[in-house]
Amino acid sequence: MQGLNSIVGPIVRTSFLIMLVGGLLYPLAVTGIAQAIMPDRADGSLIYNEKNEVIGSELIGQSFTSPEYFHGRVSSIEYDGAGSGSNNYAPSNQEMIDRTKDSVEAWKAANPSTPINEVPIDLVTNSGSGLDPHISPEAAFAQVGRISELTGIDQQALRDLVEKHTEGKELGLFGEERVNVLKLNLDLMELL
Amino acid sequence: MFTTILSIIITLLAAALLAKPMGIYLAKAFDYHVTSLDKVYGPIENVFYKMGGIKKENQSWKQYALSLVLANAFMIVLVYLIFRLQGILPLNPSGIAGMDPALAFNTAISFMTNTNLQHYSGESGLSYFSQMIGILFMMFAAPGTALAVAIAFVRGLSGKTIGNFYVDLIRAITRVLLPISFATAIIFIALGVPQTLEPTITAQTIDGAEQSIARGPVGSFLSIKELGNNGGGFFGVNSAHPFENPNALSNFIQILLMLLLPTAMPFTYGRMAGNAKQGRILFVSMAMIFVVFLGITLTHEFQGNPDLNAMGVQHDQGSMEGKEVRFGTGQSALYSVVTTASETGAVNTMHDTMTPIGGMLVLSNMLLNTVFGGVGAGFINVIMYAMIAVFLSGLMVGRTPEFLGKKIEGKEMKLIAVTMLMHPLLILGASSIALFSPLGTDAISNSGFHGISQVVYEYTSSAANNGSGFEGLGDATPFWNISTGIVMYLGRFFGLVTMLAVAGSLAAKKLVPETVGTFRTDTSLFGTILIGTIFIVGALTFFPTLVLGPVAEYLTMQAGGI
């Protein structure tokens, strides 16, 4: 019996110990510190309006369908942030090729003034998360013609707006240049 | 393009610079002699030993192996029960129900084996209680176990006593996993990763709709996920989710964390076995395979998809389907090669959407299972291949092979041979069963050659304890839950136990004095033979499968027809 105890004892007690330290104390300590020193980040970088209502998160993309707004990337989940995901289409998948063709045709119909060869590929492909908050600066510039025609806002003013919202590579080195579509549209709203 | 390549080189240089100091730190952390680290960690560890009922006595390799298998089995049962009962347990603000038995079986094994294959979606499948007490607990226990075993393995190889499993496990957590996770979690949160116990929030969008936004204690989860080569995502899409990887800096730190322990192990080994040169040779050999794989993957991902490029859009961004704009093709391709080389399984791009050859290379990392490999377990594989290389060289010149001054004989070679065969047996055996049965083929979402890749990828990821997937596969069925559960379990524990047996057997042998005739294992010649061995074994075993899947898909796409 002594032998069995000496085997089972450490197994059970060490398991619960790691559970307590790694599974409970550690995340609670991190939560405590994060909530104390950077609550905005810890709560999800939320954006509020004047009435202090949450209108989104600067990190999570939103669906924009009205043609007067800048549009984000294709999202099979319609930017539903309760979940995340995409179709996981293989490069040879016919549905993906058809979907992209449809996007290209839709672009041509909605943007007669901007030829398709000025449209970068990120605008007609589905992001991995389905929540991508960004498009490339080129993808934003390509939409300037349409928005200007529909809203009457001067093209140059729109281009300046895109440039103002273009975030560079991190430390000038890592990742890609990008434009946050939600923040861009929030500023666009001011001009409307 | 130039800055992209430069940023990749700088990332890899940073990882390489961290490897040696970390390796030496690990050697010190697990040294049973009194070291300066005891002053820092000793007092808290003594409390833990007392609470855990741990006696600091040396174990034989058999006792060590028994302890690790039984302790991990107990943890699996414990977490299985938590998943089943999460509906009535606390910390469940979103009211998530208990998991079904097959999925709970799969998920508990998945996290205990350091695989983190996920057949559920984090946002809707797990309560905060399960995410913390269940998943986070195992994210410490699993890499802790693997690190402990690797250290015991190296002790055996270098003729020392094996050590005590519980002491090593506690030290892995107190001296390595916990402090680094804690510090990087805070950095991640500063970069935008949420850390809250508040539930999903609803936003009123300016386009006039409502948007639900899931969040949670992600920061503390993320750091141990990467550092421990766990890889399971808090959210369904893992590190492609903007909350789980908000920008290229968080991406950079995640890559460093994934590589930290796997690249450190050769140096730890060099220090502990008193042969720093051999450790360096192992590191360089693995790094060379890594760089070649990365180069090919980058080339293909930047070429993009010919069918989409033909539609007239600007395509110098490369293949952007399934990728995020903030990372672009460069950082996505890098991340996917790192996550499969280190057997982490975290993803920042959907691997299913990668170009055929890009996808083949990340798959190959897991098929070889030795390009650094996961924490602990990966290094044990590297040594296994090194012993096979020594054995082959010995056969060629007609001498008894030696490793670290110990003769490798029939008994060890038999153990090594079954260990080596287990990996392809699990992958190819399970894949053929799945491809023969509608239970398996019904899950395929991308028909044609890519469907074969989806099935093979799933079992390779399970056997190599990676955890990433060609996620289009509809794998949330009892067939997939149970079959991958078994593959993950055997892929993990079979090799750990057999290789501990090899170490135990070598530890008991007498040292053979080195002569001019000894085949040296710390030269670049040996490094070359090692790489050759890995490729010959890997190619002979898996090449036919790769031809049927990704190569055939690539060729048909180039020919312009599907």
PDB file of C-alpha atoms in Angstrom, chain B residues 227-323:
ATOM      1  CA  LEU B 227       6.439  29.353 -25.950  1.00  0.00           C
ATOM      2  CA  GLY B 228       5.326  25.801 -25.156  1.00  0.00           C
ATOM      3  CA  ASN B 229       4.846  24.941 -28.847  1.00  0.00           C
ATOM      4  CA  ASN B 230       1.234  24.239 -27.956  1.00  0.00           C
ATOM      5  CA  GLY B 231      -0.380  26.183 -30.778  1.00  0.00           C
ATOM      6  CA  GLY B 232      -4.047  25.905 -29.877  1.00  0.00           C
ATOM      7  CA  GLY B 233      -5.925  29.111 -30.556  1.00  0.00           C
ATOM      8  CA  PHE B 234      -8.097  30.974 -28.083  1.00  0.00           C
ATOM      9  CA  PHE B 235     -10.194  31.894 -31.105  1.00  0.00           C
ATOM     10  CA  GLY B 236     -11.171  29.578 -33.946  1.00  0.00           C
ATOM     11  CA  VAL B 237      -8.793  31.067 -36.487  1.00  0.00           C
ATOM     12  CA  ASN B 238      -5.895  31.128 -34.062  1.00  0.00           C
ATOM     13  CA  SER B 239      -3.255  33.821 -34.655  1.00  0.00           C
ATOM     14  CA  ALA B 240      -4.956  35.025 -37.831  1.00  0.00           C
ATOM     15  CA  HIS B 241      -7.539  36.627 -35.493  1.00  0.00           C
ATOM     16  CA  PRO B 242      -6.740  40.331 -35.003  1.00  0.00           C
ATOM     17  CA  PHE B 243      -7.163  39.903 -31.223  1.00  0.00           C
ATOM     18  CA  GLU B 244      -4.710  36.998 -31.147  1.00  0.00           C
ATOM     19  CA  ASN B 245      -2.105  38.695 -33.354  1.00  0.00           C
ATOM     20  CA  PRO B 246      -2.897  42.407 -33.763  1.00  0.00           C
ATOM     21  CA  ASN B 247       0.158  43.508 -35.762  1.00  0.00           C
ATOM     22  CA  ALA B 248       3.526  42.547 -37.214  1.00  0.00           C
ATOM     23  CA  LEU B 249       5.311  43.171 -33.907  1.00  0.00           C
ATOM     24  CA  SER B 250       3.144  40.680 -32.021  1.00  0.00           C
ATOM     25  CA  ASN B 251       3.752  38.384 -34.981  1.00  0.00           C
ATOM     26  CA  PHE B 252       7.522  38.840 -34.624  1.00  0.00           C
ATOM     27  CA  ILE B 253       7.433  38.001 -30.908  1.00  0.00           C
ATOM     28  CA  GLN B 254       5.275  34.933 -31.547  1.00  0.00           C
ATOM     29  CA  ILE B 255       7.819  33.634 -34.052  1.00  0.00           C
ATOM     30  CA  LEU B 256      10.661  34.160 -31.567  1.00  0.00           C
ATOM     31  CA  LEU B 257       8.700  32.339 -28.847  1.00  0.00           C
ATOM     32  CA  MET B 258       7.924  29.372 -31.085  1.00  0.00           C
ATOM     33  CA  LEU B 259      11.580  28.944 -31.999  1.00  0.00           C
ATOM     34  CA  LEU B 260      13.040  29.703 -28.577  1.00  0.00           C
ATOM     35  CA  LEU B 261      13.025  26.290 -26.883  1.00  0.00           C
ATOM     36  CA  PRO B 262      13.428  24.048 -29.971  1.00  0.00           C
ATOM     37  CA  THR B 263      16.492  25.943 -31.195  1.00  0.00           C
ATOM     38  CA  ALA B 264      17.949  26.139 -27.680  1.00  0.00           C
ATOM     39  CA  MET B 265      17.926  22.372 -27.105  1.00  0.00           C
ATOM     40  CA  PRO B 266      20.989  21.518 -29.269  1.00  0.00           C
ATOM     41  CA  PHE B 267      23.024  23.982 -27.194  1.00  0.00           C
ATOM     42  CA  THR B 268      21.615  22.603 -23.944  1.00  0.00           C
ATOM     43  CA  TYR B 269      22.667  19.186 -25.145  1.00  0.00           C
ATOM     44  CA  GLY B 270      26.125  20.446 -26.125  1.00  0.00           C
ATOM     45  CA  ARG B 271      26.591  21.894 -22.653  1.00  0.00           C
ATOM     46  CA  MET B 272      25.235  18.901 -20.732  1.00  0.00           C
ATOM     47  CA  ALA B 273      27.035  16.267 -22.793  1.00  0.00           C
ATOM     48  CA  GLY B 274      30.261  18.254 -22.773  1.00  0.00           C
ATOM     49  CA  ASN B 275      30.382  18.420 -26.562  1.00  0.00           C
ATOM     50  CA  ALA B 276      29.419  21.940 -27.577  1.00  0.00           C
ATOM     51  CA  LYS B 277      30.659  21.379 -31.104  1.00  0.00           C
ATOM     52  CA  GLN B 278      28.239  18.542 -31.726  1.00  0.00           C
ATOM     53  CA  GLY B 279      25.362  20.627 -30.420  1.00  0.00           C
ATOM     54  CA  ARG B 280      26.313  23.354 -32.856  1.00  0.00           C
ATOM     55  CA  ILE B 281      26.498  20.890 -35.765  1.00  0.00           C
ATOM     56  CA  LEU B 282      22.975  19.673 -34.975  1.00  0.00           C
ATOM     57  CA  PHE B 283      21.692  23.241 -34.816  1.00  0.00           C
ATOM     58  CA  VAL B 284      23.298  24.216 -38.132  1.00  0.00           C
ATOM     59  CA  SER B 285      22.050  21.076 -39.914  1.00  0.00           C
ATOM     60  CA  MET B 286      18.454  21.737 -38.873  1.00  0.00           C
ATOM     61  CA  ALA B 287      18.780  25.437 -39.714  1.00  0.00           C
ATOM     62  CA  MET B 288      19.921  24.566 -43.249  1.00  0.00           C
ATOM     63  CA  ILE B 289      16.849  22.405 -43.920  1.00  0.00           C
ATOM     64  CA  PHE B 290      14.689  25.165 -42.446  1.00  0.00           C
ATOM     65  CA  VAL B 291      16.104  27.879 -44.698  1.00  0.00           C
ATOM     66  CA  VAL B 292      15.682  25.800 -47.868  1.00  0.00           C
ATOM     67  CA  PHE B 293      12.054  24.992 -46.996  1.00  0.00           C
ATOM     68  CA  LEU B 294      11.361  28.636 -46.205  1.00  0.00           C
ATOM     69  CA  GLY B 295      12.880  29.810 -49.482  1.00  0.00           C
ATOM     70  CA  ILE B 296      10.734  27.498 -51.608  1.00  0.00           C
ATOM     71  CA  THR B 297       7.576  28.350 -49.656  1.00  0.00           C
ATOM     72  CA  LEU B 298       8.155  32.107 -50.034  1.00  0.00           C
ATOM     73  CA  THR B 299       8.788  31.779 -53.777  1.00  0.00           C
ATOM     74  CA  HIS B 300       5.546  29.919 -54.387  1.00  0.00           C
ATOM     75  CA  GLU B 301       3.410  32.066 -52.116  1.00  0.00           C
ATOM     76  CA  PHE B 302       4.630  35.235 -53.846  1.00  0.00           C
ATOM     77  CA  GLN B 303       3.928  33.742 -57.282  1.00  0.00           C
ATOM     78  CA  GLY B 304       0.348  33.394 -56.152  1.00  0.00           C
ATOM     79  CA  ASN B 305      -2.524  31.540 -57.743  1.00  0.00           C
ATOM     80  CA  PRO B 306      -2.335  31.511 -61.573  1.00  0.00           C
ATOM     81  CA  ASP B 307      -6.121  31.202 -61.882  1.00  0.00           C
ATOM     82  CA  LEU B 308      -6.705  34.380 -59.851  1.00  0.00           C
ATOM     83  CA  ASN B 309      -3.788  36.275 -61.349  1.00  0.00           C
ATOM     84  CA  ALA B 310      -5.333  35.703 -64.806  1.00  0.00           C
ATOM     85  CA  MET B 311      -8.375  37.783 -63.833  1.00  0.00           C
ATOM     86  CA  GLY B 312      -6.494  41.021 -64.370  1.00  0.00           C
ATOM     87  CA  VAL B 313      -6.140  42.253 -60.786  1.00  0.00           C
ATOM     88  CA  GLN B 314      -2.849  43.540 -59.395  1.00  0.00           C
ATOM     89  CA  HIS B 315      -1.176  40.507 -57.857  1.00  0.00           C
ATOM     90  CA  ASP B 316       2.295  41.481 -56.671  1.00  0.00           C
ATOM     91  CA  GLN B 317       1.029  40.886 -53.108  1.00  0.00           C
ATOM     92  CA  GLY B 318       1.142  37.157 -53.863  1.00  0.00           C
ATOM     93  CA  SER B 319      -1.465  34.644 -52.770  1.00  0.00           C
ATOM     94  CA  MET B 320      -3.770  36.650 -50.479  1.00  0.00           C
ATOM     95  CA  GLU B 321      -6.675  34.206 -50.120  1.00  0.00           C
ATOM     96  CA  GLY B 322      -6.719  33.134 -46.452  1.00  0.00           C
ATOM     97  CA  LYS B 323      -4.096  35.704 -45.449  1.00  0.00           C
TER      98      LYS B 323
END
